[in-house]
Amino acid sequence: MPQGTTLRPETASPQTSAAQAPGWRDLPTPPHDVEAEQAVLGACMFHSAVIDAVRQVLEPGDFFRPAHTTIWHALLELRKQQAPTDAIALTHRLSATGDLMRVGGRPYLHTLASYTATGSVEYYADIVRQHADLRVLQATAVRVLQGATAPGADPSEVRALLTATLNAAVDRARRSSGGRLQRYAQDGWSFVSDSPAGATPLWGTAGKTAWASGESLMLVGPPGVGKSTIAQQIVMARLGLLSAVLEMPVQEGEKLLYIAADRPSQLARAFNRIVHQPDRDILRERLVFWTGPLPASLNTEPQLLAELAAEHGADTVVIDSLKDVVGKLTDDEAGLAYNNARQQLLRDGVELLELHHQRKQGADASRTQRPVLDQVYGSAWFTAGAGSVLFLSGAAGDPVVHLHQLKTVDDEIGPFPVLHDHARGLSHVDTSLDPLTLLRQAGAHGLTARQLAAQTTGEAKPSPAEIAKARRRLETLAKSGHATQDTGAGGGTGGGQATRWQATARHMTAVS
C-alpha cells in the first residue's frame, strides 16, 4: 500500500462484490454455496411472500454469483409491485432491464424454479449469509495485513478498519441468523417485573392518558376537522417548544420524523403558523420531513418504517396519513401487514402517531351521535393494534369540533369540544362543558348523573352508557374533594330520588 494512502472502513461492507474485493488473489476460492443460493432464489420464485422472510436475513451483496444478485434485485422489485415472482414474471422483468441473458436466460430461471424448499428457506439463507460473512472477514484480514506491513503504515488507520469490520459483523449477526431468534427474547420474570405498573403517558397524565409510551396513537376524523393541526402541536411539544396540547402535558422527545405523504406543501404552510424564527435550530436538528410517497407500501415492506426511523435517528414518527402508506386499506392482509410494521417500530423504542380518516357517512348521519370504532376507515386490524384512538367529529371548517377517545389507555379522555385558532395554529378545550364547571354553575341544587350527561352530550335522553360515564366523572370529583355527594333514596310506590352532586363550597367561592 503506498505511503499516505488512507484505509477506508466502508470497503469492508458485505455489499462489496466477491469478485472485486481486494485480497482475493491471495486466497483460495472464496467460501460460497451455489446450491444454497439457488434454493433461496427458487423458494422466492415459488412463493413471493417468502421474500419478506429472506430479506430479514440476506442483503443483496451476500450472493456470491453476480447473476444471483441481479435476480434477487429483480425479485425485490416484483415483490414491491405485488406482482408474481415465478419464472415467467421474472423473465419479463429481466428482459425489460436487459439482464436476462447475463443471468443465464430462461433455461437458468426454470432451473432455479425447480428449487421449491420454502419450508427450509431461512436455513439456506443462513448458509448463504455465513459464507458472505466469511468472505468479508477474509478480505478484511488481507487488507489489514497489507496495511500493517506497508511502508509508513498508520496503526490507528489499521485499527479503525479492523474495528469497523468487526462492529459491522456483530451488527449483522444481531440482525439475522441466531441473533434474530434471541434479540427480543426475555425471561418471564423480567418481562413482568421490568414493565411499569401503569402506562407511561407521552400525552396526558397518569390515569388520563391520550398517548402512552410504547403504544401508537391514532388520530381519526373526516377532512378539515383539524387532525393535522392537533398533530402539529404534538410535534412542537415533542420538540420542547410547547408544554401542553389541549391542556394535557406532552413529554418531550429527542428527534422526530414526519412522513408528510399527503399534501406536503399545504402541511408546510400550516406549520408556518406555529413555527417562529427562534425555533430554527431546533427544527433543523430534531425534525425531519419525508415528503410524498414512501419507496414502497408498508403492507409489502413492513420493515421499511423501522428502517426509516433508524436511518434518521428518530424516536418519534408521525404518519400523515395512513391511506398514503398502505396499499388497500380495506384488505385485512394489508391491515395485518401494517400492524406488523407498526409493532416492529414500537419494539425498537420509537413512538408512533398515525393520522387516519373515517368512513364516509350517509346524509342522514347525526353529527351529535357519539362515534364508534366501526367508523374508522379500513380493516379492523388498523385500530386493533393501536394503543389509543382519538376521534375528531365535526364538519370541515367547523370552529368547534368534538374529541372522543374511542380506544382508551386507562380512564377515558373527553369527550370535550375543541376550539381551533386557525390563525395561530393552536387548539384549546372549551371548558364550558367541563363537568366541574357545569357543577359550579348548577349552584347548591347540584346535578344528577342524567342531567350532567344531557348537558355534555346535547341529548335530551342520554344513553345508559353516557349516564354511567357521567356518574363516574362526578364520583371522581367527589373523591378529589371538588364535589360532595347527596345519595338518593331507592324507588318504591312513591318513586325515588336520584343521587346529586354539588361543587364544594371552597371551589364555588374560588370562581365567584
mmCIF file of C-alpha atoms in Angstrom, residues 47-408:
data_model
loop_
_atom_site.group_PDB
_atom_site.id
_atom_site.type_symbol
_atom_site.label_atom_id
_atom_site.label_comp_id
_atom_site.label_asym_id
_atom_site.label_seq_id
_atom_site.Cartn_x
_atom_site.Cartn_y
_atom_site.Cartn_z
ATOM 1 C CA HIS A 47 -43.951 -18.170 -3.245
ATOM 2 C CA SER A 48 -43.437 -14.380 -3.293
ATOM 3 C CA ALA A 49 -44.239 -13.968 0.419
ATOM 4 C CA VAL A 50 -41.043 -15.908 1.202
ATOM 5 C CA ILE A 51 -39.104 -12.831 0.068
ATOM 6 C CA ASP A 52 -40.241 -10.958 3.188
ATOM 7 C CA ALA A 53 -38.592 -13.564 5.419
ATOM 8 C CA VAL A 54 -35.432 -13.884 3.316
ATOM 9 C CA ARG A 55 -34.704 -10.166 3.215
ATOM 10 C CA GLN A 56 -34.601 -10.145 7.014
ATOM 11 C CA VAL A 57 -31.561 -12.417 6.702
ATOM 12 C CA LEU A 58 -29.849 -11.557 3.417
ATOM 13 C CA GLU A 59 -28.578 -8.392 1.788
ATOM 14 C CA PRO A 60 -28.050 -8.211 -1.996
ATOM 15 C CA GLY A 61 -24.264 -8.406 -1.692
ATOM 16 C CA ASP A 62 -24.481 -11.690 0.222
ATOM 17 C CA PHE A 63 -24.858 -13.692 -3.006
ATOM 18 C CA PHE A 64 -21.548 -14.926 -4.388
ATOM 19 C CA ARG A 65 -22.656 -15.182 -8.017
ATOM 20 C CA PRO A 66 -23.297 -11.744 -9.599
ATOM 21 C CA ALA A 67 -26.152 -13.327 -11.583
ATOM 22 C CA HIS A 68 -27.849 -14.300 -8.333
ATOM 23 C CA THR A 69 -27.512 -10.739 -7.037
ATOM 24 C CA THR A 70 -29.189 -9.446 -10.216
ATOM 25 C CA ILE A 71 -32.011 -11.989 -9.874
ATOM 26 C CA TRP A 72 -32.503 -11.055 -6.212
ATOM 27 C CA HIS A 73 -32.858 -7.373 -7.118
ATOM 28 C CA ALA A 74 -35.468 -8.311 -9.733
ATOM 29 C CA LEU A 75 -37.387 -10.404 -7.175
ATOM 30 C CA LEU A 76 -37.401 -7.498 -4.723
ATOM 31 C CA GLU A 77 -38.798 -5.192 -7.389
ATOM 32 C CA LEU A 78 -41.542 -7.641 -8.325
ATOM 33 C CA ARG A 79 -42.465 -8.060 -4.673
ATOM 34 C CA LYS A 80 -42.568 -4.284 -4.253
ATOM 35 C CA GLN A 81 -45.056 -4.113 -7.130
ATOM 36 C CA GLN A 82 -47.069 -7.001 -5.619
ATOM 37 C CA ALA A 83 -46.501 -8.869 -8.886
ATOM 38 C CA PRO A 84 -45.924 -12.625 -9.351
ATOM 39 C CA THR A 85 -42.346 -13.820 -8.908
ATOM 40 C CA ASP A 86 -42.461 -17.026 -10.980
ATOM 41 C CA ALA A 87 -40.144 -17.768 -13.892
ATOM 42 C CA ILE A 88 -42.447 -16.092 -16.421
ATOM 43 C CA ALA A 89 -42.720 -12.836 -14.461
ATOM 44 C CA LEU A 90 -39.012 -12.892 -13.664
ATOM 45 C CA THR A 91 -38.158 -13.447 -17.330
ATOM 46 C CA HIS A 92 -40.293 -10.458 -18.305
ATOM 47 C CA ARG A 93 -38.660 -8.268 -15.662
ATOM 48 C CA LEU A 94 -35.086 -9.210 -16.543
ATOM 49 C CA SER A 95 -35.817 -8.789 -20.254
ATOM 50 C CA ALA A 96 -37.076 -5.272 -19.587
ATOM 51 C CA THR A 97 -33.869 -4.365 -17.755
ATOM 52 C CA GLY A 98 -31.613 -6.063 -20.319
ATOM 53 C CA ASP A 99 -30.265 -8.557 -17.789
ATOM 54 C CA LEU A 100 -31.915 -11.786 -18.936
ATOM 55 C CA MET A 101 -29.021 -13.224 -20.948
ATOM 56 C CA ARG A 102 -26.457 -12.104 -18.368
ATOM 57 C CA VAL A 103 -28.089 -14.285 -15.700
ATOM 58 C CA GLY A 104 -28.286 -17.360 -17.940
ATOM 59 C CA GLY A 105 -31.546 -16.763 -19.838
ATOM 60 C CA ARG A 106 -34.868 -18.577 -19.499
ATOM 61 C CA PRO A 107 -33.288 -22.054 -19.027
ATOM 62 C CA TYR A 108 -31.456 -20.968 -15.872
ATOM 63 C CA LEU A 109 -34.544 -19.303 -14.383
ATOM 64 C CA HIS A 110 -36.503 -22.524 -14.900
ATOM 65 C CA THR A 111 -33.647 -24.419 -13.237
ATOM 66 C CA LEU A 112 -33.950 -22.126 -10.214
ATOM 67 C CA ALA A 113 -37.720 -22.630 -10.196
ATOM 68 C CA SER A 114 -37.192 -26.330 -9.561
ATOM 69 C CA TYR A 115 -35.844 -25.471 -6.078
ATOM 70 C CA THR A 116 -39.043 -25.154 -4.007
ATOM 71 C CA ALA A 117 -37.905 -25.861 -0.440
ATOM 72 C CA THR A 118 -39.982 -22.985 1.003
ATOM 73 C CA GLY A 119 -40.212 -24.606 4.416
ATOM 74 C CA SER A 120 -36.417 -24.502 4.844
ATOM 75 C CA VAL A 121 -35.640 -21.250 3.057
ATOM 76 C CA GLU A 122 -34.333 -19.453 6.158
ATOM 77 C CA TYR A 123 -31.973 -22.365 6.810
ATOM 78 C CA TYR A 124 -30.481 -21.990 3.335
ATOM 79 C CA ALA A 125 -30.446 -18.188 3.672
ATOM 80 C CA ASP A 126 -28.363 -18.575 6.830
ATOM 81 C CA ILE A 127 -25.861 -20.708 4.900
ATOM 82 C CA VAL A 128 -25.574 -18.015 2.224
ATOM 83 C CA ARG A 129 -25.099 -15.312 4.832
ATOM 84 C CA GLN A 130 -22.477 -17.243 6.790
ATOM 85 C CA HIS A 131 -20.395 -17.656 3.648
ATOM 86 C CA ALA A 132 -20.810 -13.942 2.889
ATOM 87 C CA ASP A 133 -19.601 -13.083 6.396
ATOM 88 C CA LEU A 134 -16.559 -15.291 5.946
ATOM 89 C CA ARG A 135 -15.741 -13.697 2.585
ATOM 90 C CA VAL A 136 -15.858 -10.230 4.111
ATOM 91 C CA LEU A 137 -13.709 -11.270 7.088
ATOM 92 C CA GLN A 138 -11.152 -12.969 4.845
ATOM 93 C CA ALA A 139 -10.921 -9.944 2.560
ATOM 94 C CA THR A 140 -10.607 -7.649 5.572
ATOM 95 C CA ALA A 141 -7.855 -9.822 7.034
ATOM 96 C CA VAL A 142 -5.881 -9.456 3.810
ATOM 97 C CA ARG A 143 -6.403 -5.679 3.731
ATOM 98 C CA VAL A 144 -5.392 -5.356 7.386
ATOM 99 C CA LEU A 145 -2.252 -7.424 6.763
ATOM 100 C CA GLN A 146 -1.395 -5.348 3.698
ATOM 101 C CA GLY A 147 -1.996 -2.107 5.575
ATOM 102 C CA ALA A 148 0.004 -3.191 8.607
ATOM 103 C CA THR A 149 3.036 -4.233 6.520
ATOM 104 C CA ALA A 150 3.021 -1.275 4.114
ATOM 105 C CA PRO A 151 5.844 1.277 4.448
ATOM 106 C CA GLY A 152 4.776 4.146 6.720
ATOM 107 C CA ALA A 153 1.657 2.296 7.871
ATOM 108 C CA ASP A 154 -0.506 4.164 10.389
ATOM 109 C CA PRO A 155 -1.593 1.838 13.220
ATOM 110 C CA SER A 156 -4.684 3.971 14.011
ATOM 111 C CA GLU A 157 -5.948 3.555 10.441
ATOM 112 C CA VAL A 158 -5.400 -0.194 10.524
ATOM 113 C CA ARG A 159 -7.209 -0.446 13.860
ATOM 114 C CA ALA A 160 -10.082 1.700 12.515
ATOM 115 C CA LEU A 161 -10.548 -0.663 9.575
ATOM 116 C CA LEU A 162 -10.472 -3.728 11.806
ATOM 117 C CA THR A 163 -12.844 -2.221 14.381
ATOM 118 C CA ALA A 164 -15.324 -1.067 11.735
ATOM 119 C CA THR A 165 -15.389 -4.501 10.149
ATOM 120 C CA LEU A 166 -15.883 -6.338 13.434
ATOM 121 C CA ASN A 167 -18.636 -3.932 14.511
ATOM 122 C CA ALA A 168 -20.412 -4.458 11.194
ATOM 123 C CA ALA A 169 -20.107 -8.231 11.577
ATOM 124 C CA VAL A 170 -21.566 -8.135 15.107
ATOM 125 C CA ASP A 171 -24.439 -5.935 13.960
ATOM 126 C CA ARG A 172 -25.195 -8.263 11.043
ATOM 127 C CA ALA A 173 -25.223 -11.264 13.369
ATOM 128 C CA ARG A 174 -27.612 -9.451 15.693
ATOM 129 C CA ARG A 175 -29.987 -8.699 12.822
ATOM 130 C CA SER A 176 -30.019 -12.220 11.451
ATOM 131 C CA SER A 177 -29.274 -15.891 11.985
ATOM 132 C CA GLY A 178 -29.172 -16.932 15.630
ATOM 133 C CA GLY A 179 -29.184 -13.295 16.740
ATOM 134 C CA ARG A 180 -32.605 -12.597 15.318
ATOM 135 C CA LEU A 181 -34.002 -15.522 17.309
ATOM 136 C CA GLN A 182 -32.592 -14.205 20.597
ATOM 137 C CA ARG A 183 -32.614 -10.422 20.251
ATOM 138 C CA TYR A 184 -36.138 -9.872 21.550
ATOM 139 C CA ALA A 185 -36.416 -12.909 23.796
ATOM 140 C CA GLN A 186 -36.836 -12.229 27.530
ATOM 141 C CA ASP A 187 -37.393 -14.440 30.539
ATOM 142 C CA GLY A 188 -40.847 -14.377 32.084
ATOM 143 C CA TRP A 189 -39.916 -12.688 35.357
ATOM 144 C CA SER A 190 -38.032 -9.857 33.629
ATOM 145 C CA PHE A 191 -40.867 -9.370 31.154
ATOM 146 C CA VAL A 192 -43.338 -8.861 34.000
ATOM 147 C CA SER A 193 -41.208 -7.142 36.648
ATOM 148 C CA ASP A 194 -39.297 -4.769 34.332
ATOM 149 C CA SER A 195 -42.516 -3.358 32.887
ATOM 150 C CA PRO A 196 -44.036 -0.273 34.584
ATOM 151 C CA ALA A 197 -47.145 -0.924 36.663
ATOM 152 C CA GLY A 198 -49.116 1.614 34.642
ATOM 153 C CA ALA A 199 -48.917 3.299 31.271
ATOM 154 C CA THR A 200 -46.251 5.986 30.842
ATOM 155 C CA PRO A 201 -48.027 8.998 29.332
ATOM 156 C CA LEU A 202 -46.476 10.748 26.355
ATOM 157 C CA TRP A 203 -49.546 12.962 26.161
ATOM 158 C CA GLY A 204 -51.809 13.278 29.177
ATOM 159 C CA THR A 205 -51.418 12.287 32.798
ATOM 160 C CA ALA A 206 -51.410 9.043 34.772
ATOM 161 C CA GLY A 207 -54.941 7.703 34.646
ATOM 162 C CA LYS A 208 -55.925 10.142 31.887
ATOM 163 C CA THR A 209 -53.626 9.168 29.039
ATOM 164 C CA ALA A 210 -54.242 10.203 25.449
ATOM 165 C CA TRP A 211 -50.999 8.624 24.176
ATOM 166 C CA ALA A 212 -48.886 6.066 26.051
ATOM 167 C CA SER A 213 -45.234 5.249 25.504
ATOM 168 C CA GLY A 214 -44.738 2.042 23.537
ATOM 169 C CA GLU A 215 -48.240 2.207 22.044
ATOM 170 C CA SER A 216 -49.347 4.007 18.905
ATOM 171 C CA LEU A 217 -51.821 6.883 18.898
ATOM 172 C CA MET A 218 -54.299 7.023 16.018
ATOM 173 C CA LEU A 219 -55.941 10.392 15.368
ATOM 174 C CA VAL A 220 -59.053 9.919 13.211
ATOM 175 C CA GLY A 221 -61.673 12.173 11.666
ATOM 176 C CA PRO A 222 -63.169 13.499 8.450
ATOM 177 C CA PRO A 223 -61.229 16.004 6.306
ATOM 178 C CA GLY A 224 -60.970 19.532 7.621
ATOM 179 C CA VAL A 225 -61.617 18.976 11.344
ATOM 180 C CA GLY A 226 -58.048 19.734 12.422
ATOM 181 C CA LYS A 227 -56.228 16.381 12.655
ATOM 182 C CA SER A 228 -53.045 17.887 11.220
ATOM 183 C CA THR A 229 -53.468 20.964 13.410
ATOM 184 C CA ILE A 230 -53.502 18.788 16.543
ATOM 185 C CA ALA A 231 -50.607 16.687 15.201
ATOM 186 C CA GLN A 232 -48.516 19.819 14.557
ATOM 187 C CA GLN A 233 -48.940 20.932 18.152
ATOM 188 C CA ILE A 234 -47.962 17.474 19.419
ATOM 189 C CA VAL A 235 -44.862 17.641 17.203
ATOM 190 C CA MET A 236 -43.894 21.044 18.615
ATOM 191 C CA ALA A 237 -44.441 19.737 22.142
ATOM 192 C CA ARG A 238 -42.287 16.640 21.496
ATOM 193 C CA LEU A 239 -39.587 19.099 20.390
ATOM 194 C CA GLY A 240 -39.950 21.041 23.648
ATOM 195 C CA LEU A 241 -41.492 24.111 22.008
ATOM 196 C CA LEU A 242 -44.909 23.658 23.640
ATOM 197 C CA SER A 243 -45.602 22.267 27.099
ATOM 198 C CA ALA A 244 -49.160 21.031 26.563
ATOM 199 C CA VAL A 245 -51.734 20.312 23.851
ATOM 200 C CA LEU A 246 -55.456 20.595 24.645
ATOM 201 C CA GLU A 247 -54.466 21.373 28.227
ATOM 202 C CA MET A 248 -52.753 17.973 28.563
ATOM 203 C CA PRO A 249 -48.955 17.826 29.115
ATOM 204 C CA VAL A 250 -46.747 16.297 26.424
ATOM 205 C CA GLN A 251 -43.469 14.551 27.211
ATOM 206 C CA GLU A 252 -40.520 15.967 25.261
ATOM 207 C CA GLY A 253 -38.681 13.623 22.873
ATOM 208 C CA GLU A 254 -35.376 13.706 21.016
ATOM 209 C CA LYS A 255 -35.861 13.661 17.245
ATOM 210 C CA LEU A 256 -38.978 13.341 15.129
ATOM 211 C CA LEU A 257 -39.589 12.014 11.609
ATOM 212 C CA TYR A 258 -42.756 13.368 9.992
ATOM 213 C CA ILE A 259 -43.895 11.373 6.954
ATOM 214 C CA ALA A 260 -45.778 14.047 5.000
ATOM 215 C CA ALA A 261 -47.129 11.713 2.351
ATOM 216 C CA ASP A 262 -50.348 13.696 1.933
ATOM 217 C CA ARG A 263 -50.283 17.332 0.683
ATOM 218 C CA PRO A 264 -46.788 18.268 1.980
ATOM 219 C CA SER A 265 -46.985 21.829 0.563
ATOM 220 C CA GLN A 266 -50.201 22.502 2.451
ATOM 221 C CA LEU A 267 -48.658 20.995 5.575
ATOM 222 C CA ALA A 268 -45.638 23.313 5.269
ATOM 223 C CA ARG A 269 -47.936 26.346 5.085
ATOM 224 C CA ALA A 270 -49.827 25.120 8.137
ATOM 225 C CA PHE A 271 -46.603 24.703 10.138
ATOM 226 C CA ASN A 272 -45.714 28.301 9.296
ATOM 227 C CA ARG A 273 -48.496 29.418 11.648
ATOM 228 C CA ILE A 274 -46.862 27.827 14.665
ATOM 229 C CA VAL A 275 -43.136 27.957 13.844
ATOM 230 C CA HIS A 276 -41.087 31.059 14.687
ATOM 231 C CA GLN A 277 -37.558 32.220 13.858
ATOM 232 C CA PRO A 278 -36.107 31.296 17.291
ATOM 233 C CA ASP A 279 -37.213 27.696 16.639
ATOM 234 C CA ARG A 280 -34.953 27.397 13.588
ATOM 235 C CA ASP A 281 -32.042 25.475 15.100
ATOM 236 C CA ILE A 282 -34.284 23.002 16.932
ATOM 237 C CA LEU A 283 -36.276 22.243 13.777
ATOM 238 C CA ARG A 284 -33.117 21.794 11.713
ATOM 239 C CA GLU A 285 -31.528 19.410 14.188
ATOM 240 C CA ARG A 286 -34.508 17.498 15.594
ATOM 241 C CA LEU A 287 -37.259 17.440 12.948
ATOM 242 C CA VAL A 288 -37.085 15.627 9.599
ATOM 243 C CA PHE A 289 -39.825 15.672 6.954
ATOM 244 C CA TRP A 290 -40.217 12.897 4.407
ATOM 245 C CA THR A 291 -42.318 14.385 1.601
ATOM 246 C CA GLY A 292 -44.506 12.385 -0.760
ATOM 247 C CA PRO A 293 -44.919 8.615 -1.110
ATOM 248 C CA LEU A 294 -42.605 6.138 0.587
ATOM 249 C CA PRO A 295 -40.300 3.954 -1.540
ATOM 250 C CA ALA A 296 -42.771 1.090 -1.021
ATOM 251 C CA SER A 297 -46.093 0.439 0.677
ATOM 252 C CA LEU A 298 -45.747 -0.688 4.278
ATOM 253 C CA ASN A 299 -48.002 -3.671 3.627
ATOM 254 C CA THR A 300 -45.427 -5.011 1.141
ATOM 255 C CA GLU A 301 -42.309 -3.967 3.077
ATOM 256 C CA PRO A 302 -43.288 -3.900 6.780
ATOM 257 C CA GLN A 303 -39.686 -3.395 7.904
ATOM 258 C CA LEU A 304 -39.446 -0.096 5.987
ATOM 259 C CA LEU A 305 -40.943 2.019 8.772
ATOM 260 C CA ALA A 306 -38.391 0.876 11.351
ATOM 261 C CA GLU A 307 -35.606 1.289 8.788
ATOM 262 C CA LEU A 308 -36.658 4.880 8.089
ATOM 263 C CA ALA A 309 -36.693 5.744 11.794
ATOM 264 C CA ALA A 310 -33.264 4.178 12.297
ATOM 265 C CA GLU A 311 -31.848 5.948 9.242
ATOM 266 C CA HIS A 312 -32.845 9.354 10.622
ATOM 267 C CA GLY A 313 -32.239 8.603 14.308
ATOM 268 C CA ALA A 314 -35.868 9.360 15.190
ATOM 269 C CA ASP A 315 -37.505 8.429 18.489
ATOM 270 C CA THR A 316 -40.932 9.557 17.206
ATOM 271 C CA VAL A 317 -42.627 9.012 13.838
ATOM 272 C CA VAL A 318 -45.751 10.766 12.547
ATOM 273 C CA ILE A 319 -47.593 9.271 9.552
ATOM 274 C CA ASP A 320 -49.788 11.735 7.673
ATOM 275 C CA SER A 321 -51.734 9.797 6.649
ATOM 276 C CA LEU A 322 -52.292 6.005 6.658
ATOM 277 C CA LYS A 323 -54.057 5.952 3.279
ATOM 278 C CA ASP A 324 -50.827 7.112 1.638
ATOM 279 C CA VAL A 325 -48.505 4.465 3.086
ATOM 280 C CA VAL A 326 -50.688 1.345 2.894
ATOM 281 C CA GLY A 327 -51.907 -0.206 -0.365
ATOM 282 C CA LYS A 328 -55.531 -1.250 0.170
ATOM 283 C CA LEU A 329 -56.928 -0.127 3.493
ATOM 284 C CA THR A 330 -59.960 -2.408 3.374
ATOM 285 C CA ASP A 331 -57.838 -5.528 2.862
ATOM 286 C CA ASP A 332 -57.306 -7.481 6.094
ATOM 287 C CA GLU A 333 -53.936 -8.744 4.857
ATOM 288 C CA ALA A 334 -52.826 -5.137 4.334
ATOM 289 C CA GLY A 335 -54.083 -4.286 7.820
ATOM 290 C CA LEU A 336 -52.168 -7.169 9.372
ATOM 291 C CA ALA A 337 -49.008 -6.283 7.426
ATOM 292 C CA TYR A 338 -49.233 -2.649 8.501
ATOM 293 C CA ASN A 339 -49.712 -3.675 12.123
ATOM 294 C CA ASN A 340 -46.542 -5.742 11.733
ATOM 295 C CA ALA A 341 -44.740 -2.578 10.556
ATOM 296 C CA ARG A 342 -46.198 -0.630 13.482
ATOM 297 C CA GLN A 343 -45.148 -3.220 16.082
ATOM 298 C CA GLN A 344 -41.622 -3.518 14.656
ATOM 299 C CA LEU A 345 -41.220 0.239 15.054
ATOM 300 C CA LEU A 346 -42.593 0.272 18.595
ATOM 301 C CA ARG A 347 -40.393 -2.682 19.535
ATOM 302 C CA ASP A 348 -37.379 -0.567 18.547
ATOM 303 C CA GLY A 349 -38.430 2.038 21.120
ATOM 304 C CA VAL A 350 -39.840 4.534 18.608
ATOM 305 C CA GLU A 351 -43.156 6.249 19.378
ATOM 306 C CA LEU A 352 -45.816 6.427 16.649
ATOM 307 C CA LEU A 353 -48.609 8.910 15.840
ATOM 308 C CA GLU A 354 -50.911 7.975 12.940
ATOM 309 C CA LEU A 355 -53.393 10.254 11.164
ATOM 310 C CA HIS A 356 -56.312 8.470 9.563
ATOM 311 C CA HIS A 357 -59.771 9.038 8.079
ATOM 312 C CA GLN A 358 -63.281 7.923 8.950
ATOM 313 C CA ARG A 359 -65.682 6.030 6.748
ATOM 314 C CA LYS A 360 -67.955 8.155 4.568
ATOM 315 C CA GLN A 361 -71.168 8.947 6.406
ATOM 316 C CA GLY A 362 -74.643 8.973 4.876
ATOM 317 C CA ALA A 363 -76.641 12.167 4.510
ATOM 318 C CA ASP A 364 -78.857 11.174 7.440
ATOM 319 C CA ALA A 365 -75.955 10.607 9.855
ATOM 320 C CA SER A 366 -76.281 12.602 13.085
ATOM 321 C CA ARG A 367 -73.422 14.966 13.810
ATOM 322 C CA THR A 368 -74.124 14.788 17.535
ATOM 323 C CA GLN A 369 -74.044 10.980 17.680
ATOM 324 C CA ARG A 370 -71.064 9.544 19.537
ATOM 325 C CA PRO A 371 -68.605 7.976 17.045
ATOM 326 C CA VAL A 372 -67.565 4.327 17.358
ATOM 327 C CA LEU A 373 -64.546 2.315 16.203
ATOM 328 C CA ASP A 374 -66.513 0.940 13.241
ATOM 329 C CA GLN A 375 -66.464 4.450 11.757
ATOM 330 C CA VAL A 376 -62.682 4.271 11.314
ATOM 331 C CA TYR A 377 -61.981 3.506 7.656
ATOM 332 C CA GLY A 378 -60.429 0.236 6.583
ATOM 333 C CA SER A 379 -59.629 -3.126 8.126
ATOM 334 C CA ALA A 380 -60.352 -3.563 11.826
ATOM 335 C CA TRP A 381 -56.694 -4.562 12.267
ATOM 336 C CA PHE A 382 -55.652 -0.909 11.988
ATOM 337 C CA THR A 383 -57.441 0.001 15.206
ATOM 338 C CA ALA A 384 -56.898 -3.398 16.863
ATOM 339 C CA GLY A 385 -53.146 -2.806 17.029
ATOM 340 C CA ALA A 386 -53.372 0.840 18.129
ATOM 341 C CA GLY A 387 -52.912 1.784 21.760
ATOM 342 C CA SER A 388 -55.227 4.798 21.758
ATOM 343 C CA VAL A 389 -57.734 6.012 19.154
ATOM 344 C CA LEU A 390 -58.868 9.645 19.282
ATOM 345 C CA PHE A 391 -61.700 10.748 17.011
ATOM 346 C CA LEU A 392 -62.401 14.357 15.984
ATOM 347 C CA SER A 393 -66.030 14.697 14.949
ATOM 348 C CA GLY A 394 -67.488 17.617 13.060
ATOM 349 C CA ALA A 395 -67.572 19.101 9.567
ATOM 350 C CA ALA A 396 -64.781 20.749 7.584
ATOM 351 C CA GLY A 397 -64.227 24.290 8.762
ATOM 352 C CA ASP A 398 -66.280 23.973 11.964
ATOM 353 C CA PRO A 399 -64.919 26.413 14.572
ATOM 354 C CA VAL A 400 -65.718 23.850 17.253
ATOM 355 C CA VAL A 401 -65.213 20.100 16.849
ATOM 356 C CA HIS A 402 -65.531 17.332 19.430
ATOM 357 C CA LEU A 403 -62.798 14.965 20.577
ATOM 358 C CA HIS A 404 -63.722 11.426 21.665
ATOM 359 C CA GLN A 405 -61.419 8.649 22.848
ATOM 360 C CA LEU A 406 -62.738 5.500 21.164
ATOM 361 C CA LYS A 407 -59.964 3.242 22.446
ATOM 362 C CA THR A 408 -58.601 4.064 25.871
#
